[in-house]
Tab-separated table of C-alpha atoms and ligand atoms in Angstrom:
chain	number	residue	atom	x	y	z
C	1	UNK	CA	16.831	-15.077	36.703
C	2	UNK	CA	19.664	-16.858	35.313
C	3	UNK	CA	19.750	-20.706	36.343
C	4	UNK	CA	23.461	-21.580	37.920
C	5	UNK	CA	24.903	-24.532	38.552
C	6	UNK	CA	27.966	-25.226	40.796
C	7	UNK	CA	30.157	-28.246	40.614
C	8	UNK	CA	32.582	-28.678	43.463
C	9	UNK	CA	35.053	-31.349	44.736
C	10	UNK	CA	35.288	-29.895	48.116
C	11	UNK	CA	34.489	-27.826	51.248
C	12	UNK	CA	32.662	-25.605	48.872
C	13	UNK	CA	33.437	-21.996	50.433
C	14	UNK	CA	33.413	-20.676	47.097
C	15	UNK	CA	29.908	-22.403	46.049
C	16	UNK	CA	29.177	-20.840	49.480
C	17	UNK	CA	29.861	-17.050	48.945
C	18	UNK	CA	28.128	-17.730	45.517
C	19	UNK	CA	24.872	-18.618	46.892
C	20	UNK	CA	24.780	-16.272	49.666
C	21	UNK	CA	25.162	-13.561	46.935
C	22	UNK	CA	22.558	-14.838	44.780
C	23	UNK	CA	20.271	-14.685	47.507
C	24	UNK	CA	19.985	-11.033	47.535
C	25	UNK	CA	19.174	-8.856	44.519
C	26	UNK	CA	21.040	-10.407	42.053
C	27	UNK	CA	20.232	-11.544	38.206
C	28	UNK	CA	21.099	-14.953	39.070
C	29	UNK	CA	19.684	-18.108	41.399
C	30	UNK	CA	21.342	-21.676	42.609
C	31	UNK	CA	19.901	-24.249	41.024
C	32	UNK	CA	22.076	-27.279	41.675
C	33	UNK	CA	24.942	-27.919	43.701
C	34	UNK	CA	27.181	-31.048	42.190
C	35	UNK	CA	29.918	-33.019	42.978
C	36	UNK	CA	32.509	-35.548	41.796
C	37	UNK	CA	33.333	-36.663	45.664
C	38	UNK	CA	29.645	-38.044	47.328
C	39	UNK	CA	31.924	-36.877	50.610
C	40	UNK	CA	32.555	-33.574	49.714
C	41	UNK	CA	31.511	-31.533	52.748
C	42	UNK	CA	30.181	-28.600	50.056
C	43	UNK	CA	27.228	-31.087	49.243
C	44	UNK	CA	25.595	-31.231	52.787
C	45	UNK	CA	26.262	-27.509	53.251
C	46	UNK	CA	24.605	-26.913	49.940
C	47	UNK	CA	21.739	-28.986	50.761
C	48	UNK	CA	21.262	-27.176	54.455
C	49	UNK	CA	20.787	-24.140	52.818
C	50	UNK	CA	17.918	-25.953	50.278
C	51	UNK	CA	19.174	-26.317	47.083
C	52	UNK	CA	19.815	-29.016	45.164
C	53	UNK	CA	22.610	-31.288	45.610
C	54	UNK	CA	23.808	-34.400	43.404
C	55	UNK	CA	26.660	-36.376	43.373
C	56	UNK	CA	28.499	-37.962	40.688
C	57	UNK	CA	31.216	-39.942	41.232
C	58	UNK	CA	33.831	-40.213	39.119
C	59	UNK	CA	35.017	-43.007	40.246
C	60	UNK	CA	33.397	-46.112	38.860
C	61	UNK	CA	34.174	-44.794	35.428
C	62	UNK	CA	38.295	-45.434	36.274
C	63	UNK	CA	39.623	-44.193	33.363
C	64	UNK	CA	36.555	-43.480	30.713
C	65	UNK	CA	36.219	-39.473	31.715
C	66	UNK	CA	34.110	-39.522	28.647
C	67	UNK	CA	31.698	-41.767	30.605
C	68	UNK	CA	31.867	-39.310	33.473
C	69	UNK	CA	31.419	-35.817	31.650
C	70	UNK	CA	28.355	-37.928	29.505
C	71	UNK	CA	26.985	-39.043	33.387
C	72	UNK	CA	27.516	-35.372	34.631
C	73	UNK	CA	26.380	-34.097	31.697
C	74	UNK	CA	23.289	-36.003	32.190
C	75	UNK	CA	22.730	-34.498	35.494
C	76	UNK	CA	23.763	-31.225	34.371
C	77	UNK	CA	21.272	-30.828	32.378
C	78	UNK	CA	17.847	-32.093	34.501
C	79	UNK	CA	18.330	-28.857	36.106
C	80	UNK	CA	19.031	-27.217	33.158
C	81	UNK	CA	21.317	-24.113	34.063
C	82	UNK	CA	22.499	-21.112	32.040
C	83	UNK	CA	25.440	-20.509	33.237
C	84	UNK	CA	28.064	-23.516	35.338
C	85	UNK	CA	30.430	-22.177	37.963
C	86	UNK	CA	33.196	-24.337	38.397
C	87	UNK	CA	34.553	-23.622	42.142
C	88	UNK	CA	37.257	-26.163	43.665
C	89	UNK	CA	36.188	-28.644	41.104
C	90	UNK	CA	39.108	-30.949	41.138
C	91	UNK	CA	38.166	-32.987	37.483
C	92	UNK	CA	39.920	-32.304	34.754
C	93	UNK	CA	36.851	-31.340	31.865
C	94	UNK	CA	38.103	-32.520	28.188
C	95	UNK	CA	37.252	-30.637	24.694
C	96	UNK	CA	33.465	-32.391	23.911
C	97	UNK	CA	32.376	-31.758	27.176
C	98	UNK	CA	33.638	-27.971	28.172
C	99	UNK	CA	32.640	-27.061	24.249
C	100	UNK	CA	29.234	-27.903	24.994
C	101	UNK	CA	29.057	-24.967	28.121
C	102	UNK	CA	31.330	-22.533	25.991
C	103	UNK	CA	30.777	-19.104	26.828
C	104	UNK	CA	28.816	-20.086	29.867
C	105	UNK	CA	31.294	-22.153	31.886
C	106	UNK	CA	33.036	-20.445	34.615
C	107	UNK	CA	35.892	-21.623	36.739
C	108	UNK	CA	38.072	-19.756	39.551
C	109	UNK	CA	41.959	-20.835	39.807
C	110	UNK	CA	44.132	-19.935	42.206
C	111	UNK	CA	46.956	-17.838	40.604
C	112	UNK	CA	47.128	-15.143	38.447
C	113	UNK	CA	46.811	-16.440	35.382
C	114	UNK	CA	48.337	-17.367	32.756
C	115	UNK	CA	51.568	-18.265	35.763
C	116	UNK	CA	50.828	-21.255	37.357
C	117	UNK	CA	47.926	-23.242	35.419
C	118	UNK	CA	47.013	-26.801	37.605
C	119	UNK	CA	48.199	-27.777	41.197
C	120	UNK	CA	50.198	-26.344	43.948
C	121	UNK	CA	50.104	-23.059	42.403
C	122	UNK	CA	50.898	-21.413	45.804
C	123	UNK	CA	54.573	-23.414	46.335
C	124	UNK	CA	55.200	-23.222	42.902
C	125	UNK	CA	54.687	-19.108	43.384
C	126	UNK	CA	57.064	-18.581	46.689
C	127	UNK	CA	59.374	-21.144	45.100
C	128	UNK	CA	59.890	-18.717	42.275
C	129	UNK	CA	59.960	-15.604	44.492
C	130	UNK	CA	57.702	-13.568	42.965
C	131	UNK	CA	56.163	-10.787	45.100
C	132	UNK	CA	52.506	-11.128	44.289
C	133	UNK	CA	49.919	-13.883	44.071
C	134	UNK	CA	46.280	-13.976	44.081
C	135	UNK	CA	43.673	-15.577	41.899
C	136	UNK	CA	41.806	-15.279	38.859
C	137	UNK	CA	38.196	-16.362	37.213
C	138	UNK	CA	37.955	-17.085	33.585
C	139	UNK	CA	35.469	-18.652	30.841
C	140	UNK	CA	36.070	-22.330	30.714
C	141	UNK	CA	37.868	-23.596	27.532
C	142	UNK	CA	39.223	-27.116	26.224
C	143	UNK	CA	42.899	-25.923	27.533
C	144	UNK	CA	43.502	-26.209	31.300
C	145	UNK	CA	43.159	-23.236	32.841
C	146	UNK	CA	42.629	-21.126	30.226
C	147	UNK	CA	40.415	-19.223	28.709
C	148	UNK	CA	39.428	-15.565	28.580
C	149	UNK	CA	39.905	-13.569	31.820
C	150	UNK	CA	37.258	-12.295	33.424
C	151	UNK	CA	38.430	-10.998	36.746
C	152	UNK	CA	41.341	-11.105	39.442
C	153	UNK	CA	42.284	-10.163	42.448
C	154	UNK	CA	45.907	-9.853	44.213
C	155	UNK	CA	47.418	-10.037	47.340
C	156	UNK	CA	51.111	-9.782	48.403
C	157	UNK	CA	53.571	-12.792	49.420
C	158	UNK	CA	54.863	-11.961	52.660
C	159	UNK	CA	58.822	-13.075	53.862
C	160	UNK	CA	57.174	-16.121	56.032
C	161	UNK	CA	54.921	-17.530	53.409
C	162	UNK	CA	54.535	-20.920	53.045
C	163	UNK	CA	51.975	-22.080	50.887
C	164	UNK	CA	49.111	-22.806	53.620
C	165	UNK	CA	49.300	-18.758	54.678
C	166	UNK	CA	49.141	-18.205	50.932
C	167	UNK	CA	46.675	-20.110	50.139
C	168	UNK	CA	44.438	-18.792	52.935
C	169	UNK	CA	45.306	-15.048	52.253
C	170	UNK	CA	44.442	-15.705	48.424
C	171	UNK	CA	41.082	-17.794	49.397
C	172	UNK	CA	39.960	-14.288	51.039
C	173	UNK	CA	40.329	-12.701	47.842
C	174	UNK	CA	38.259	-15.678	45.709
C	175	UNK	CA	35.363	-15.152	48.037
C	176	UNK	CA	35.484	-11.637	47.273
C	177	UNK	CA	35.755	-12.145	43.626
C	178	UNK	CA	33.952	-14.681	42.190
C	179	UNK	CA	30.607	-13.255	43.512
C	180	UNK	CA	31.531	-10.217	42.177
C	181	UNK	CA	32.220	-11.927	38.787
C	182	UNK	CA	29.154	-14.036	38.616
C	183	UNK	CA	26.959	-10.889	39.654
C	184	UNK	CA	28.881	-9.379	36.181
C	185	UNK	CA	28.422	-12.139	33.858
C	186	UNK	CA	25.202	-13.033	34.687
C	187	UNK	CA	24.270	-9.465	33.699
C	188	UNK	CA	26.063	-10.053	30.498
C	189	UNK	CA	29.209	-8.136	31.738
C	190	UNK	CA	32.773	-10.295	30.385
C	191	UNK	CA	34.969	-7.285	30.686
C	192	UNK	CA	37.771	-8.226	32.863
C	193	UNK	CA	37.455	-7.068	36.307
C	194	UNK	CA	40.094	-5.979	38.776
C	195	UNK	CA	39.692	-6.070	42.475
C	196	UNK	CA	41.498	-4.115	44.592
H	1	GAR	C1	39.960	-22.846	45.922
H	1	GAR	O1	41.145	-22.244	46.401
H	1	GAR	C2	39.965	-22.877	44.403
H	1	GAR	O2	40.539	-21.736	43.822
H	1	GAR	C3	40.813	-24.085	44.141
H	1	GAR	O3	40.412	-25.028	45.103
H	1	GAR	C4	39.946	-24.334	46.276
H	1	GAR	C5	38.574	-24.841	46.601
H	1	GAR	O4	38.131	-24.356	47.850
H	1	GAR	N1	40.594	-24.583	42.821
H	1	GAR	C6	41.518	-25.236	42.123
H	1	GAR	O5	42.627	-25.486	42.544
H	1	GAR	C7	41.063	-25.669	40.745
H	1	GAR	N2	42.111	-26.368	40.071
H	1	GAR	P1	36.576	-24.365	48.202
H	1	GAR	O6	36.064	-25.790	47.974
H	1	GAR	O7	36.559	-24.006	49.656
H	1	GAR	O8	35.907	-23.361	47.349
Protein backbone atom coordinates (compact mmCIF):
# COMPACT_ATOMS: atom_id res chain seq x y z
CA UNK A 1 0.00 0.00 0.00
CA UNK A 2 0.83 3.48 -0.59
CA UNK A 3 1.44 5.53 2.77
CA UNK A 4 -0.90 8.92 2.70
CA UNK A 5 -0.81 11.66 4.62
CA UNK A 6 -3.55 14.35 5.04
CA UNK A 7 -3.02 17.83 6.27
CA UNK A 8 -6.14 19.78 7.07
CA UNK A 9 -7.07 23.15 8.70
CA UNK A 10 -10.58 22.19 9.30
CA UNK A 11 -13.74 20.06 9.74
CA UNK A 12 -11.94 17.59 7.61
CA UNK A 13 -14.95 16.10 5.43
CA UNK A 14 -12.65 15.72 2.71
CA UNK A 15 -9.80 13.86 4.90
CA UNK A 16 -13.04 12.03 5.85
CA UNK A 17 -14.33 10.59 2.47
CA UNK A 18 -10.53 9.89 1.89
CA UNK A 19 -10.15 7.52 4.63
CA UNK A 20 -13.38 5.86 4.39
CA UNK A 21 -12.28 5.00 0.78
CA UNK A 22 -9.01 3.76 1.68
CA UNK A 23 -10.53 1.48 3.96
CA UNK A 24 -11.88 -0.75 1.38
CA UNK A 25 -9.89 -2.28 -1.48
CA UNK A 26 -7.89 0.38 -2.40
CA UNK A 27 -3.90 0.74 -3.25
CA UNK A 28 -3.61 3.23 -0.63
CA UNK A 29 -3.82 3.52 3.53
CA UNK A 30 -4.05 6.71 6.12
CA UNK A 31 -1.17 7.08 7.79
CA UNK A 32 -1.33 10.47 9.48
CA UNK A 33 -3.84 12.98 9.82
CA UNK A 34 -2.15 16.71 10.41
CA UNK A 35 -3.05 19.97 11.15
CA UNK A 36 -2.01 23.63 11.32
CA UNK A 37 -5.14 24.51 13.84
CA UNK A 38 -4.65 22.01 17.28
CA UNK A 39 -8.71 22.92 17.19
CA UNK A 40 -9.48 21.74 14.00
CA UNK A 41 -12.46 19.44 14.52
CA UNK A 42 -10.85 17.02 11.48
CA UNK A 43 -8.11 16.01 14.13
CA UNK A 44 -10.44 14.35 16.78
CA UNK A 45 -12.54 12.82 13.99
CA UNK A 46 -9.37 11.48 12.50
CA UNK A 47 -8.20 10.13 15.66
CA UNK A 48 -11.85 8.35 16.46
CA UNK A 49 -11.49 6.48 13.54
CA UNK A 50 -7.58 5.36 14.75
CA UNK A 51 -5.21 6.95 12.82
CA UNK A 52 -2.76 9.16 13.54
CA UNK A 53 -3.27 12.67 14.30
CA UNK A 54 -0.63 15.60 14.94
CA UNK A 55 -0.87 19.05 15.20
CA UNK A 56 1.34 21.73 14.20
CA UNK A 57 0.67 25.01 14.82
CA UNK A 58 1.60 27.56 12.82
CA UNK A 59 1.31 29.95 14.99
CA UNK A 60 4.29 30.44 17.24
CA UNK A 61 6.38 30.74 14.14
CA UNK A 62 4.41 34.43 13.34
CA UNK A 63 5.89 35.17 10.33
CA UNK A 64 8.97 32.52 9.69
CA UNK A 65 6.68 29.95 7.39
CA UNK A 66 10.06 28.55 6.69
CA UNK A 67 10.17 27.55 10.39
CA UNK A 68 6.73 26.05 10.00
CA UNK A 69 7.06 23.97 6.64
CA UNK A 70 10.82 22.80 8.36
CA UNK A 71 8.48 21.85 11.80
CA UNK A 72 5.80 20.16 9.51
CA UNK A 73 8.19 18.84 7.49
CA UNK A 74 9.65 17.25 10.45
CA UNK A 75 6.48 15.61 11.31
CA UNK A 76 5.76 14.81 7.86
CA UNK A 77 8.20 12.74 7.55
CA UNK A 78 8.16 10.35 11.04
CA UNK A 79 5.36 8.81 9.28
CA UNK A 80 6.95 8.82 6.22
CA UNK A 81 4.13 8.94 3.44
CA UNK A 82 4.23 8.50 -0.34
CA UNK A 83 1.90 10.49 -1.38
CA UNK A 84 0.35 14.09 0.86
CA UNK A 85 -3.26 15.04 0.26
CA UNK A 86 -3.79 18.47 0.94
CA UNK A 87 -7.73 18.81 1.81
CA UNK A 88 -9.01 22.27 3.37
CA UNK A 89 -5.48 23.01 4.31
CA UNK A 90 -5.67 26.69 4.82
CA UNK A 91 -1.45 27.41 4.80
CA UNK A 92 -0.05 28.79 2.13
CA UNK A 93 3.13 26.03 1.17
CA UNK A 94 6.24 28.11 -0.41
CA UNK A 95 8.76 26.76 -3.29
CA UNK A 96 11.49 24.65 -0.82
CA UNK A 97 8.89 23.04 0.88
CA UNK A 98 6.10 21.92 -1.93
CA UNK A 99 9.42 21.02 -4.25
CA UNK A 100 10.37 18.56 -1.82
CA UNK A 101 6.64 16.48 -2.27
CA UNK A 102 6.65 17.28 -6.15
CA UNK A 103 4.80 14.86 -8.02
CA UNK A 104 3.34 13.44 -4.88
CA UNK A 105 1.54 16.40 -3.31
CA UNK A 106 -2.07 16.63 -3.87
CA UNK A 107 -4.45 19.42 -3.07
CA UNK A 108 -8.35 19.91 -3.89
CA UNK A 109 -9.56 23.70 -4.57
CA UNK A 110 -12.74 24.76 -4.88
CA UNK A 111 -13.24 26.14 -8.46
CA UNK A 112 -12.54 25.05 -11.66
CA UNK A 113 -9.33 25.83 -12.18
CA UNK A 114 -7.31 27.88 -13.51
CA UNK A 115 -10.68 30.73 -12.61
CA UNK A 116 -10.58 31.57 -9.24
CA UNK A 117 -7.10 30.45 -7.58
CA UNK A 118 -7.22 31.39 -3.41
CA UNK A 119 -10.30 32.52 -1.29
CA UNK A 120 -13.92 33.11 -1.74
CA UNK A 121 -13.87 31.41 -4.95
CA UNK A 122 -17.67 30.81 -4.72
CA UNK A 123 -18.68 34.90 -4.48
CA UNK A 124 -16.09 35.68 -6.69
CA UNK A 125 -17.92 32.97 -9.28
CA UNK A 126 -21.79 34.30 -8.92
CA UNK A 127 -20.29 37.79 -8.82
CA UNK A 128 -19.05 37.20 -12.32
CA UNK A 129 -22.16 35.33 -13.49
CA UNK A 130 -20.85 32.50 -14.86
CA UNK A 131 -23.18 29.48 -15.16
CA UNK A 132 -21.02 26.71 -13.81
CA UNK A 133 -18.81 26.08 -10.80
CA UNK A 134 -17.45 23.10 -9.21
CA UNK A 135 -14.02 22.04 -8.08
CA UNK A 136 -10.89 20.65 -9.13
CA UNK A 137 -7.75 18.42 -7.68
CA UNK A 138 -4.32 19.00 -8.95
CA UNK A 139 -0.48 18.09 -8.20
CA UNK A 140 0.85 20.60 -5.79
CA UNK A 141 3.37 23.13 -7.27
CA UNK A 142 5.36 26.31 -5.92
CA UNK A 143 2.44 28.58 -7.64
CA UNK A 144 -0.84 28.83 -5.70
CA UNK A 145 -3.19 26.76 -6.95
CA UNK A 146 -1.61 25.45 -9.67
CA UNK A 147 -0.27 22.74 -10.96
CA UNK A 148 -1.23 19.94 -13.33
CA UNK A 149 -4.92 18.90 -13.30
CA UNK A 150 -5.81 15.83 -12.30
CA UNK A 151 -9.55 15.74 -12.00
CA UNK A 152 -12.85 17.93 -11.72
CA UNK A 153 -16.10 17.88 -11.23
CA UNK A 154 -19.04 20.53 -12.04
CA UNK A 155 -22.16 21.55 -10.89
CA UNK A 156 -24.51 24.37 -12.06
CA UNK A 157 -25.08 27.95 -10.32
CA UNK A 158 -28.62 28.22 -9.77
CA UNK A 159 -30.65 31.99 -9.96
CA UNK A 160 -30.68 32.04 -5.88
CA UNK A 161 -27.09 31.22 -5.27
CA UNK A 162 -25.31 32.78 -2.79
CA UNK A 163 -22.09 31.52 -2.00
CA UNK A 164 -23.07 29.23 1.17
CA UNK A 165 -25.62 27.07 -1.35
CA UNK A 166 -22.61 27.04 -3.67
CA UNK A 167 -20.29 26.11 -1.64
CA UNK A 168 -22.35 23.23 -0.22
CA UNK A 169 -23.56 21.99 -3.71
CA UNK A 170 -19.76 22.04 -4.88
CA UNK A 171 -18.53 20.28 -1.42
CA UNK A 172 -20.88 17.26 -2.69
CA UNK A 173 -18.94 17.05 -5.70
CA UNK A 174 -15.21 17.18 -3.75
CA UNK A 175 -16.32 14.23 -1.71
CA UNK A 176 -17.10 12.50 -4.77
CA UNK A 177 -13.92 13.40 -6.42
CA UNK A 178 -11.06 13.44 -4.54
CA UNK A 179 -11.51 9.73 -3.51
CA UNK A 180 -11.91 8.99 -6.85
CA UNK A 181 -8.63 10.86 -7.65
CA UNK A 182 -6.54 9.48 -4.90
CA UNK A 183 -7.84 5.83 -5.78
CA UNK A 184 -6.21 6.98 -9.52
CA UNK A 185 -3.00 8.35 -8.50
CA UNK A 186 -2.17 6.07 -6.06
CA UNK A 187 -2.39 3.46 -8.84
CA UNK A 188 -0.12 5.62 -10.84
CA UNK A 189 -3.07 7.06 -12.92
CA UNK A 190 -2.39 11.34 -13.51
CA UNK A 191 -4.62 11.50 -16.50
CA UNK A 192 -7.12 14.11 -15.83
CA UNK A 193 -10.36 12.84 -14.74
CA UNK A 194 -13.84 14.18 -15.35
CA UNK A 195 -16.78 13.49 -13.17
CA UNK A 196 -19.99 13.70 -14.26
C1 LIG B 1 -13.20 22.47 0.97
O1 LIG B 1 -14.28 23.08 0.28
C2 LIG B 1 -11.91 22.66 0.19
O2 LIG B 1 -12.08 22.58 -1.20
C3 LIG B 1 -11.53 24.05 0.59
O3 LIG B 1 -11.82 24.13 1.97
C4 LIG B 1 -12.91 23.23 2.26
C5 LIG B 1 -12.49 22.33 3.38
O4 LIG B 1 -13.57 21.57 3.86
N1 LIG B 1 -10.14 24.28 0.36
C6 LIG B 1 -9.63 25.48 0.09
O5 LIG B 1 -10.29 26.49 0.04
C7 LIG B 1 -8.13 25.49 -0.12
N2 LIG B 1 -7.67 26.81 -0.39
P1 LIG B 1 -13.29 20.24 4.70
O6 LIG B 1 -12.35 20.61 5.85
O7 LIG B 1 -14.65 19.87 5.21
O8 LIG B 1 -12.72 19.23 3.79
Amino acid sequence: HKRVAILISGGGSNMLRLVEDMAGDHPARPVLVASNDPTAAGLRRAADLGIETAAVDHRPFGKDRAAFEAALQARLIQSAPDIVCLAGFMRILTAPFVDGWRGRMLNIHPSLLPKYRGLNTHGRAIAAGDAEAGCTVHEVTAELDDGPILGQARVPILPDDDAETLAARVLVQEHRLYPAVLRRFAAGCTDPLTLT
